[in-house]
Coordinates of C-alpha atoms in Angstrom, one line a residue:
G1 CA -0.2 -0.2 0.0
K2 CA 0.5 3.1 -0.7
F3 CA 1.3 6.7 2.1
T4 CA 1.0 9.9 1.5
L5 CA 2.0 12.4 2.8
A6 CA 1.4 16.4 2.6
P7 CA 4.2 18.1 3.6
E8 CA 1.8 20.5 5.9
F9 CA 2.3 16.6 7.7
A10 CA 5.6 15.7 7.3
Y11 CA 8.7 18.0 7.1
G12 CA 6.9 21.6 6.0
A13 CA 8.3 24.7 4.9
S14 CA 11.9 23.4 6.4
G15 CA 12.1 20.0 5.1
S16 CA 15.4 18.5 5.7
P17 CA 18.2 19.4 3.4
P18 CA 19.5 17.8 2.0
K19 CA 17.8 14.7 0.6
I20 CA 14.4 15.7 1.5
P21 CA 13.7 19.9 -0.1
E22 CA 10.9 22.0 1.3
N23 CA 7.6 21.3 0.5
A24 CA 7.8 18.0 -0.5
T25 CA 5.4 16.0 -0.8
L26 CA 5.9 11.8 0.7
V27 CA 5.3 9.1 -0.7
F28 CA 5.7 5.7 1.4
E29 CA 5.5 2.4 -0.1
V30 CA 4.7 -0.2 2.2
E31 CA 4.9 -3.9 2.3
L32 CA 2.7 -5.8 4.9
I33 CA 5.0 -8.6 6.1
S34 CA 3.5 -11.1 8.7
W35 CA 0.4 -9.9 10.9
M36 CA -1.0 -12.2 13.6
S37 CA -4.4 -10.8 15.1
K38 CA -4.3 -10.5 19.4
D39 CA -7.1 -13.2 19.4
D40 CA -4.6 -15.6 18.0
L41 CA -3.8 -17.9 21.1
F42 CA -1.2 -19.8 19.8
G43 CA 0.6 -17.4 17.2
D44 CA -0.5 -20.7 15.1
E45 CA -4.4 -19.5 13.7
G46 CA -5.5 -22.5 15.1
V47 CA -7.1 -21.3 17.9
I48 CA -9.1 -17.8 17.5
K49 CA -10.7 -15.8 20.4
Q50 CA -13.9 -14.3 19.7
Q51 CA -16.2 -12.1 22.1
L52 CA -20.1 -12.8 20.9
K53 CA -22.0 -11.1 23.8
A54 CA -19.9 -8.3 26.0
G55 CA -20.7 -9.9 29.6
S56 CA -22.6 -6.8 32.4
G57 CA -21.4 -5.7 35.5
Y58 CA -18.3 -6.3 37.2
K59 CA -14.8 -5.4 35.1
M60 CA -13.5 -8.4 36.8
P61 CA -14.9 -11.2 38.4
R62 CA -14.1 -11.3 42.4
P63 CA -12.2 -14.1 44.3
D64 CA -15.6 -16.1 45.5
G65 CA -18.1 -14.3 42.2
E66 CA -19.2 -17.4 39.3
V67 CA -18.5 -16.7 35.6
K68 CA -20.0 -18.4 33.2
L69 CA -18.8 -18.6 29.8
T70 CA -19.6 -20.8 26.3
V71 CA -16.7 -22.6 24.4
Q72 CA -18.1 -22.8 20.8
T73 CA -16.0 -25.0 18.4
T74 CA -16.6 -24.0 15.1
S75 CA -15.3 -25.5 11.3
T76 CA -13.4 -23.2 8.7
D77 CA -17.7 -22.7 6.8
G78 CA -18.3 -21.0 10.5
A79 CA -21.3 -24.7 11.1
T80 CA -20.6 -25.4 15.1
I81 CA -19.1 -29.0 15.9
E82 CA -19.5 -28.6 19.5
E83 CA -20.9 -26.3 22.1
F84 CA -20.3 -26.1 25.2
Q85 CA -22.3 -23.8 28.7
S86 CA -21.1 -23.4 32.2

């Protein structure tokens, strides 16, 4: 992809001599080499965490609290393979 920066968002009227002249528009070409989702639990794209519905109440359970959750296994086409509810 390309990113284009107008002079006012780059070096402006002063430039950066000797390589970047005054009022230069800068164009950066960027290639994405790799990507890892923050929800990719093992870094191999095998297990992806997804929040289906936001919880309500406390942001963190109390030590004596109860956490209810659903674990659902789906295939790449979205079909449910297995579902577990606590």
